[in-house]
């Protein structure tokens, strides 16, 4: 299986989108010199996208966008799904 080379079919708009994403990623890496700064930036970005602290909820409903931090060193974000956990979940982890 071979990955398709995006540059062969990318028009100018797609190339700009790719470069803009790369610039944003470089800025994120430059700012996030420590785990605490990465968590701080992740919280800012999550709130920009409508996420709210998990601690601000008494009850969760489908579609809620929540986040939590642990001692300023770990960050978790979730979108509450419509089905029960018994039916499965999707988890993405990174370090």
mmCIF file of N, CA and C in Angstrom:
data_model
loop_
_atom_site.group_PDB
_atom_site.id
_atom_site.type_symbol
_atom_site.label_atom_id
_atom_site.label_comp_id
_atom_site.label_asym_id
_atom_site.label_seq_id
_atom_site.Cartn_x
_atom_site.Cartn_y
_atom_site.Cartn_z
ATOM 1 N N UNK A 1 0.852 -1.185 0.000
ATOM 2 C CA UNK A 1 0.000 0.000 0.000
ATOM 3 C C UNK A 1 0.893 1.242 0.000
ATOM 4 N N UNK A 2 0.633 2.120 -0.925
ATOM 5 C CA UNK A 2 1.414 3.340 -1.038
ATOM 6 C C UNK A 2 0.542 4.547 -0.712
ATOM 7 N N UNK A 3 1.125 5.461 0.040
ATOM 8 C CA UNK A 3 0.417 6.696 0.355
ATOM 9 C C UNK A 3 0.432 7.609 -0.866
ATOM 10 N N UNK A 4 -0.666 8.294 -1.081
ATOM 11 C CA UNK A 4 -0.769 9.216 -2.203
ATOM 12 C C UNK A 4 -0.025 10.512 -1.856
ATOM 13 N N UNK A 5 0.754 11.019 -2.781
ATOM 14 C CA UNK A 5 1.487 12.256 -2.593
ATOM 15 C C UNK A 5 0.533 13.430 -2.823
ATOM 16 N N UNK A 6 0.163 14.119 -1.750
ATOM 17 C CA UNK A 6 -0.815 15.218 -1.822
ATOM 18 C C UNK A 6 -0.327 16.349 -2.717
ATOM 19 N N UNK A 7 0.984 16.547 -2.802
ATOM 20 C CA UNK A 7 1.524 17.658 -3.570
ATOM 21 C C UNK A 7 1.278 17.512 -5.068
ATOM 22 N N UNK A 8 1.052 16.302 -5.524
ATOM 23 C CA UNK A 8 0.830 16.087 -6.959
ATOM 24 C C UNK A 8 -0.526 16.617 -7.423
ATOM 25 N N UNK A 9 -1.512 16.639 -6.528
ATOM 26 C CA UNK A 9 -2.865 17.069 -6.899
ATOM 27 C C UNK A 9 -3.322 18.353 -6.216
ATOM 28 N N UNK A 10 -2.498 18.911 -5.351
ATOM 29 C CA UNK A 10 -2.923 20.076 -4.567
ATOM 30 C C UNK A 10 -2.951 21.339 -5.424
ATOM 31 N N UNK A 11 -4.078 22.041 -5.354
ATOM 32 C CA UNK A 11 -4.141 23.337 -6.018
ATOM 33 C C UNK A 11 -3.582 24.389 -5.059
ATOM 34 N N UNK A 12 -3.563 25.648 -5.478
ATOM 35 C CA UNK A 12 -2.979 26.702 -4.649
ATOM 36 C C UNK A 12 -3.699 26.843 -3.313
ATOM 37 N N UNK A 13 -5.003 26.696 -3.311
ATOM 38 C CA UNK A 13 -5.762 26.823 -2.065
ATOM 39 C C UNK A 13 -5.377 25.712 -1.089
ATOM 40 N N UNK A 14 -5.237 24.481 -1.591
ATOM 41 C CA UNK A 14 -4.860 23.359 -0.736
ATOM 42 C C UNK A 14 -3.438 23.538 -0.218
ATOM 43 N N UNK A 15 -2.531 23.992 -1.083
ATOM 44 C CA UNK A 15 -1.156 24.242 -0.653
ATOM 45 C C UNK A 15 -1.108 25.289 0.448
ATOM 46 N N UNK A 16 -1.910 26.354 0.306
ATOM 47 C CA UNK A 16 -1.955 27.391 1.339
ATOM 48 C C UNK A 16 -2.490 26.814 2.637
ATOM 49 N N UNK A 17 -3.527 25.991 2.556
ATOM 50 C CA UNK A 17 -4.094 25.351 3.739
ATOM 51 C C UNK A 17 -3.033 24.502 4.451
ATOM 52 N N UNK A 18 -2.269 23.741 3.694
ATOM 53 C CA UNK A 18 -1.221 22.890 4.261
ATOM 54 C C UNK A 18 -0.141 23.741 4.922
ATOM 55 N N UNK A 19 0.315 24.785 4.234
ATOM 56 C CA UNK A 19 1.350 25.654 4.796
ATOM 57 C C UNK A 19 0.852 26.384 6.043
ATOM 58 N N UNK A 20 -0.385 26.864 6.026
ATOM 59 C CA UNK A 20 -0.942 27.553 7.190
ATOM 60 C C UNK A 20 -1.010 26.619 8.389
ATOM 61 N N UNK A 21 -1.430 25.371 8.151
ATOM 62 C CA UNK A 21 -1.460 24.391 9.237
ATOM 63 C C UNK A 21 -0.054 24.178 9.801
ATOM 64 N N UNK A 22 0.913 24.046 8.919
ATOM 65 C CA UNK A 22 2.303 23.857 9.353
ATOM 66 C C UNK A 22 2.817 25.023 10.174
ATOM 67 N N UNK A 23 2.478 26.237 9.761
ATOM 68 C CA UNK A 23 2.902 27.419 10.522
ATOM 69 C C UNK A 23 2.262 27.428 11.915
ATOM 70 N N UNK A 24 0.983 27.076 11.990
ATOM 71 C CA UNK A 24 0.316 27.001 13.290
ATOM 72 C C UNK A 24 0.938 25.942 14.177
ATOM 73 N N UNK A 25 1.283 24.815 13.585
ATOM 74 C CA UNK A 25 1.918 23.730 14.342
ATOM 75 C C UNK A 25 3.288 24.156 14.848
ATOM 76 N N UNK A 26 4.059 24.853 14.009
ATOM 77 C CA UNK A 26 5.372 25.342 14.451
ATOM 78 C C UNK A 26 5.224 26.336 15.606
ATOM 79 N N UNK A 27 4.222 27.201 15.532
ATOM 80 C CA UNK A 27 3.987 28.156 16.614
ATOM 81 C C UNK A 27 3.627 27.421 17.907
ATOM 82 N N UNK A 28 2.788 26.384 17.795
ATOM 83 C CA UNK A 28 2.417 25.579 18.952
ATOM 84 C C UNK A 28 3.659 24.937 19.573
ATOM 85 N N UNK A 29 4.525 24.368 18.746
ATOM 86 C CA UNK A 29 5.744 23.739 19.249
ATOM 87 C C UNK A 29 6.681 24.758 19.885
ATOM 88 N N UNK A 30 6.766 25.950 19.301
ATOM 89 C CA UNK A 30 7.629 26.990 19.857
ATOM 90 C C UNK A 30 7.131 27.448 21.219
ATOM 91 N N UNK A 31 5.807 27.582 21.354
ATOM 92 C CA UNK A 31 5.235 28.023 22.624
ATOM 93 C C UNK A 31 5.332 26.925 23.680
ATOM 94 N N UNK A 32 5.085 25.699 23.295
ATOM 95 C CA UNK A 32 4.977 24.602 24.252
ATOM 96 C C UNK A 32 6.307 24.002 24.648
ATOM 97 N N UNK A 33 7.139 24.764 25.304
ATOM 98 C CA UNK A 33 8.456 24.276 25.706
ATOM 99 C C UNK A 33 8.393 23.316 26.899
ATOM 100 N N UNK A 34 7.335 23.379 27.672
ATOM 101 C CA UNK A 34 7.160 22.472 28.812
ATOM 102 C C UNK A 34 5.751 21.901 28.758
ATOM 103 N N UNK A 35 5.534 20.812 29.509
ATOM 104 C CA UNK A 35 4.185 20.231 29.501
ATOM 105 C C UNK A 35 3.153 21.211 30.041
ATOM 106 N N UNK A 36 3.519 22.039 30.988
ATOM 107 C CA UNK A 36 2.564 23.010 31.540
ATOM 108 C C UNK A 36 2.149 24.037 30.486
ATOM 109 N N UNK A 37 3.099 24.479 29.671
ATOM 110 C CA UNK A 37 2.758 25.429 28.609
ATOM 111 C C UNK A 37 1.922 24.762 27.521
ATOM 112 N N UNK A 38 2.190 23.502 27.232
ATOM 113 C CA UNK A 38 1.379 22.779 26.248
ATOM 114 C C UNK A 38 -0.055 22.657 26.750
ATOM 115 N N UNK A 39 -0.223 22.304 28.026
ATOM 116 C CA UNK A 39 -1.571 22.180 28.599
ATOM 117 C C UNK A 39 -2.271 23.535 28.576
ATOM 118 N N UNK A 40 -1.561 24.587 28.932
ATOM 119 C CA UNK A 40 -2.141 25.935 28.903
ATOM 120 C C UNK A 40 -2.646 26.281 27.494
ATOM 121 N N UNK A 41 -1.848 25.985 26.498
ATOM 122 C CA UNK A 41 -2.237 26.267 25.113
ATOM 123 C C UNK A 41 -3.377 25.358 24.660
ATOM 124 N N UNK A 42 -3.357 24.094 25.069
ATOM 125 C CA UNK A 42 -4.429 23.161 24.716
ATOM 126 C C UNK A 42 -5.762 23.632 25.298
ATOM 127 N N UNK A 43 -5.744 24.134 26.525
ATOM 128 C CA UNK A 43 -6.964 24.664 27.138
ATOM 129 C C UNK A 43 -7.466 25.865 26.343
ATOM 130 N N UNK A 44 -6.563 26.762 25.985
ATOM 131 C CA UNK A 44 -6.955 27.946 25.209
ATOM 132 C C UNK A 44 -7.593 27.532 23.882
ATOM 133 N N UNK A 45 -6.948 26.583 23.194
ATOM 134 C CA UNK A 45 -7.453 26.135 21.902
ATOM 135 C C UNK A 45 -8.798 25.424 22.049
ATOM 136 N N UNK A 46 -8.942 24.609 23.087
ATOM 137 C CA UNK A 46 -10.198 23.883 23.313
ATOM 138 C C UNK A 46 -11.337 24.868 23.591
ATOM 139 N N UNK A 47 -11.080 25.840 24.440
ATOM 140 C CA UNK A 47 -12.121 26.827 24.764
ATOM 141 C C UNK A 47 -12.515 27.616 23.520
ATOM 142 N N UNK A 48 -11.559 27.886 22.649
ATOM 143 C CA UNK A 48 -11.846 28.566 21.385
ATOM 144 C C UNK A 48 -12.818 27.755 20.531
ATOM 145 N N UNK A 49 -12.772 26.441 20.672
ATOM 146 C CA UNK A 49 -13.631 25.533 19.903
ATOM 147 C C UNK A 49 -14.905 25.143 20.656
ATOM 148 N N UNK A 50 -15.168 25.816 21.781
ATOM 149 C CA UNK A 50 -16.418 25.584 22.491
ATOM 150 C C UNK A 50 -16.361 24.546 23.594
ATOM 151 N N UNK A 51 -15.182 24.055 23.940
ATOM 152 C CA UNK A 51 -15.052 23.104 25.045
ATOM 153 C C UNK A 51 -15.121 23.848 26.371
ATOM 154 N N UNK A 52 -15.693 23.177 27.375
ATOM 155 C CA UNK A 52 -15.816 23.755 28.720
ATOM 156 C C UNK A 52 -15.230 22.778 29.728
ATOM 157 N N UNK A 53 -14.791 23.299 30.890
ATOM 158 C CA UNK A 53 -14.222 22.394 31.900
ATOM 159 C C UNK A 53 -15.231 21.334 32.333
ATOM 160 N N UNK A 54 -14.786 20.110 32.436
ATOM 161 C CA UNK A 54 -15.641 19.014 32.889
ATOM 162 C C UNK A 54 -16.235 19.328 34.258
ATOM 163 N N UNK A 55 -15.462 19.992 35.098
ATOM 164 C CA UNK A 55 -15.912 20.322 36.457
ATOM 165 C C UNK A 55 -17.091 21.292 36.477
ATOM 166 N N UNK A 56 -17.374 21.954 35.352
ATOM 167 C CA UNK A 56 -18.484 22.911 35.316
ATOM 168 C C UNK A 56 -19.827 22.225 35.038
ATOM 169 N N UNK A 57 -19.789 20.913 34.785
ATOM 170 C CA UNK A 57 -21.008 20.163 34.475
ATOM 171 C C UNK A 57 -21.456 19.343 35.676
ATOM 172 N N UNK A 58 -22.772 19.317 35.913
ATOM 173 C CA UNK A 58 -23.335 18.397 36.897
ATOM 174 C C UNK A 58 -23.820 17.128 36.199
ATOM 175 N N UNK A 59 -24.238 17.284 34.945
ATOM 176 C CA UNK A 59 -24.714 16.148 34.158
ATOM 177 C C UNK A 59 -24.297 16.376 32.706
ATOM 178 N N UNK A 60 -23.837 15.313 32.068
ATOM 179 C CA UNK A 60 -23.407 15.415 30.674
ATOM 180 C C UNK A 60 -24.495 14.896 29.747
ATOM 181 N N UNK A 61 -24.572 15.508 28.560
ATOM 182 C CA UNK A 61 -25.533 15.054 27.555
ATOM 183 C C UNK A 61 -24.806 14.939 26.221
ATOM 184 N N UNK A 62 -25.361 14.186 25.291
ATOM 185 C CA UNK A 62 -24.710 14.024 23.986
ATOM 186 C C UNK A 62 -24.399 15.374 23.336
ATOM 187 N N UNK A 63 -23.201 15.455 22.806
ATOM 188 C CA UNK A 63 -22.775 16.678 22.136
ATOM 189 C C UNK A 63 -21.986 17.627 23.015
ATOM 190 N N UNK A 64 -22.023 17.427 24.346
ATOM 191 C CA UNK A 64 -21.238 18.292 25.226
ATOM 192 C C UNK A 64 -19.757 18.145 24.898
ATOM 193 N N UNK A 65 -19.054 19.276 24.883
ATOM 194 C CA UNK A 65 -17.614 19.293 24.624
ATOM 195 C C UNK A 65 -16.938 19.672 25.939
ATOM 196 N N UNK A 66 -16.169 18.746 26.487
ATOM 197 C CA UNK A 66 -15.577 18.949 27.803
ATOM 198 C C UNK A 66 -14.070 18.734 27.766
ATOM 199 N N UNK A 67 -13.398 19.320 28.758
ATOM 200 C CA UNK A 67 -11.969 19.045 28.933
ATOM 201 C C UNK A 67 -11.657 19.007 30.419
ATOM 202 N N UNK A 68 -10.533 18.386 30.728
ATOM 203 C CA UNK A 68 -10.049 18.330 32.102
ATOM 204 C C UNK A 68 -8.525 18.381 32.071
ATOM 205 N N UNK A 69 -7.953 18.900 33.134
ATOM 206 C CA UNK A 69 -6.499 18.905 33.279
ATOM 207 C C UNK A 69 -6.152 18.235 34.600
ATOM 208 N N UNK A 70 -4.929 17.787 34.710
ATOM 209 C CA UNK A 70 -4.452 17.154 35.928
ATOM 210 C C UNK A 70 -3.161 17.844 36.353
ATOM 211 N N UNK A 71 -3.261 18.667 37.395
ATOM 212 C CA UNK A 71 -2.101 19.363 37.953
ATOM 213 C C UNK A 71 -1.357 20.190 36.911
ATOM 214 N N UNK A 72 -2.065 20.625 35.873
ATOM 215 C CA UNK A 72 -1.454 21.454 34.845
ATOM 216 C C UNK A 72 -0.470 20.710 33.952
ATOM 217 N N UNK A 73 -0.428 19.376 34.061
ATOM 218 C CA UNK A 73 0.544 18.604 33.291
ATOM 219 C C UNK A 73 -0.090 17.646 32.293
ATOM 220 N N UNK A 74 -1.369 17.379 32.428
ATOM 221 C CA UNK A 74 -2.069 16.468 31.518
ATOM 222 C C UNK A 74 -3.353 17.128 31.055
ATOM 223 N N UNK A 75 -3.764 16.803 29.860
ATOM 224 C CA UNK A 75 -4.953 17.398 29.266
ATOM 225 C C UNK A 75 -5.785 16.303 28.612
ATOM 226 N N UNK A 76 -7.083 16.354 28.812
ATOM 227 C CA UNK A 76 -8.014 15.422 28.190
ATOM 228 C C UNK A 76 -9.180 16.222 27.638
ATOM 229 N N UNK A 77 -9.573 15.916 26.418
ATOM 230 C CA UNK A 77 -10.751 16.554 25.819
ATOM 231 C C UNK A 77 -11.664 15.462 25.311
ATOM 232 N N UNK A 78 -12.979 15.704 25.374
ATOM 233 C CA UNK A 78 -13.946 14.705 24.924
ATOM 234 C C UNK A 78 -15.189 15.387 24.384
ATOM 235 N N UNK A 79 -15.790 14.738 23.405
ATOM 236 C CA UNK A 79 -17.122 15.106 22.944
ATOM 237 C C UNK A 79 -18.016 13.944 23.345
ATOM 238 N N UNK A 80 -19.028 14.237 24.134
ATOM 239 C CA UNK A 80 -19.901 13.192 24.655
ATOM 240 C C UNK A 80 -20.765 12.654 23.517
ATOM 241 N N UNK A 81 -20.733 11.336 23.360
ATOM 242 C CA UNK A 81 -21.447 10.689 22.264
ATOM 243 C C UNK A 81 -22.904 10.422 22.578
ATOM 244 N N UNK A 82 -23.604 9.915 21.579
ATOM 245 C CA UNK A 82 -25.040 9.648 21.704
ATOM 246 C C UNK A 82 -25.320 8.254 22.244
ATOM 247 N N UNK A 83 -24.396 7.309 22.020
ATOM 248 C CA UNK A 83 -24.624 5.930 22.424
ATOM 249 C C UNK A 83 -23.903 5.634 23.738
ATOM 250 N N UNK A 84 -24.270 4.526 24.363
ATOM 251 C CA UNK A 84 -23.663 4.148 25.643
ATOM 252 C C UNK A 84 -22.246 3.623 25.430
ATOM 253 N N UNK A 85 -21.443 3.626 26.487
ATOM 254 C CA UNK A 85 -20.092 3.092 26.400
ATOM 255 C C UNK A 85 -20.078 1.603 26.094
ATOM 256 N N UNK A 86 -21.151 0.907 26.457
ATOM 257 C CA UNK A 86 -21.235 -0.521 26.143
ATOM 258 C C UNK A 86 -21.178 -0.761 24.633
ATOM 259 N N UNK A 87 -21.591 0.218 23.856
ATOM 260 C CA UNK A 87 -21.567 0.104 22.397
ATOM 261 C C UNK A 87 -20.212 0.512 21.815
ATOM 262 N N UNK A 88 -19.328 1.008 22.673
ATOM 263 C CA UNK A 88 -17.986 1.351 22.223
ATOM 264 C C UNK A 88 -17.667 2.825 22.373
ATOM 265 N N UNK A 89 -16.417 3.141 22.119
ATOM 266 C CA UNK A 89 -15.952 4.520 22.173
ATOM 267 C C UNK A 89 -14.769 4.671 21.228
ATOM 268 N N UNK A 90 -14.416 5.884 20.964
ATOM 269 C CA UNK A 90 -13.248 6.187 20.142
ATOM 270 C C UNK A 90 -12.289 6.993 21.008
ATOM 271 N N UNK A 91 -11.068 6.520 21.105
ATOM 272 C CA UNK A 91 -10.072 7.174 21.952
ATOM 273 C C UNK A 91 -8.830 7.456 21.128
ATOM 274 N N UNK A 92 -8.314 8.660 21.262
ATOM 275 C CA UNK A 92 -7.074 9.056 20.619
ATOM 276 C C UNK A 92 -6.139 9.531 21.721
ATOM 277 N N UNK A 93 -4.951 8.994 21.776
ATOM 278 C CA UNK A 93 -3.984 9.400 22.794
ATOM 279 C C UNK A 93 -2.705 9.893 22.146
ATOM 280 N N UNK A 94 -2.025 10.768 22.839
ATOM 281 C CA UNK A 94 -0.740 11.283 22.358
ATOM 282 C C UNK A 94 0.111 11.658 23.559
ATOM 283 N N UNK A 95 1.379 11.739 23.319
ATOM 284 C CA UNK A 95 2.266 12.209 24.386
ATOM 285 C C UNK A 95 3.369 13.054 23.795
#
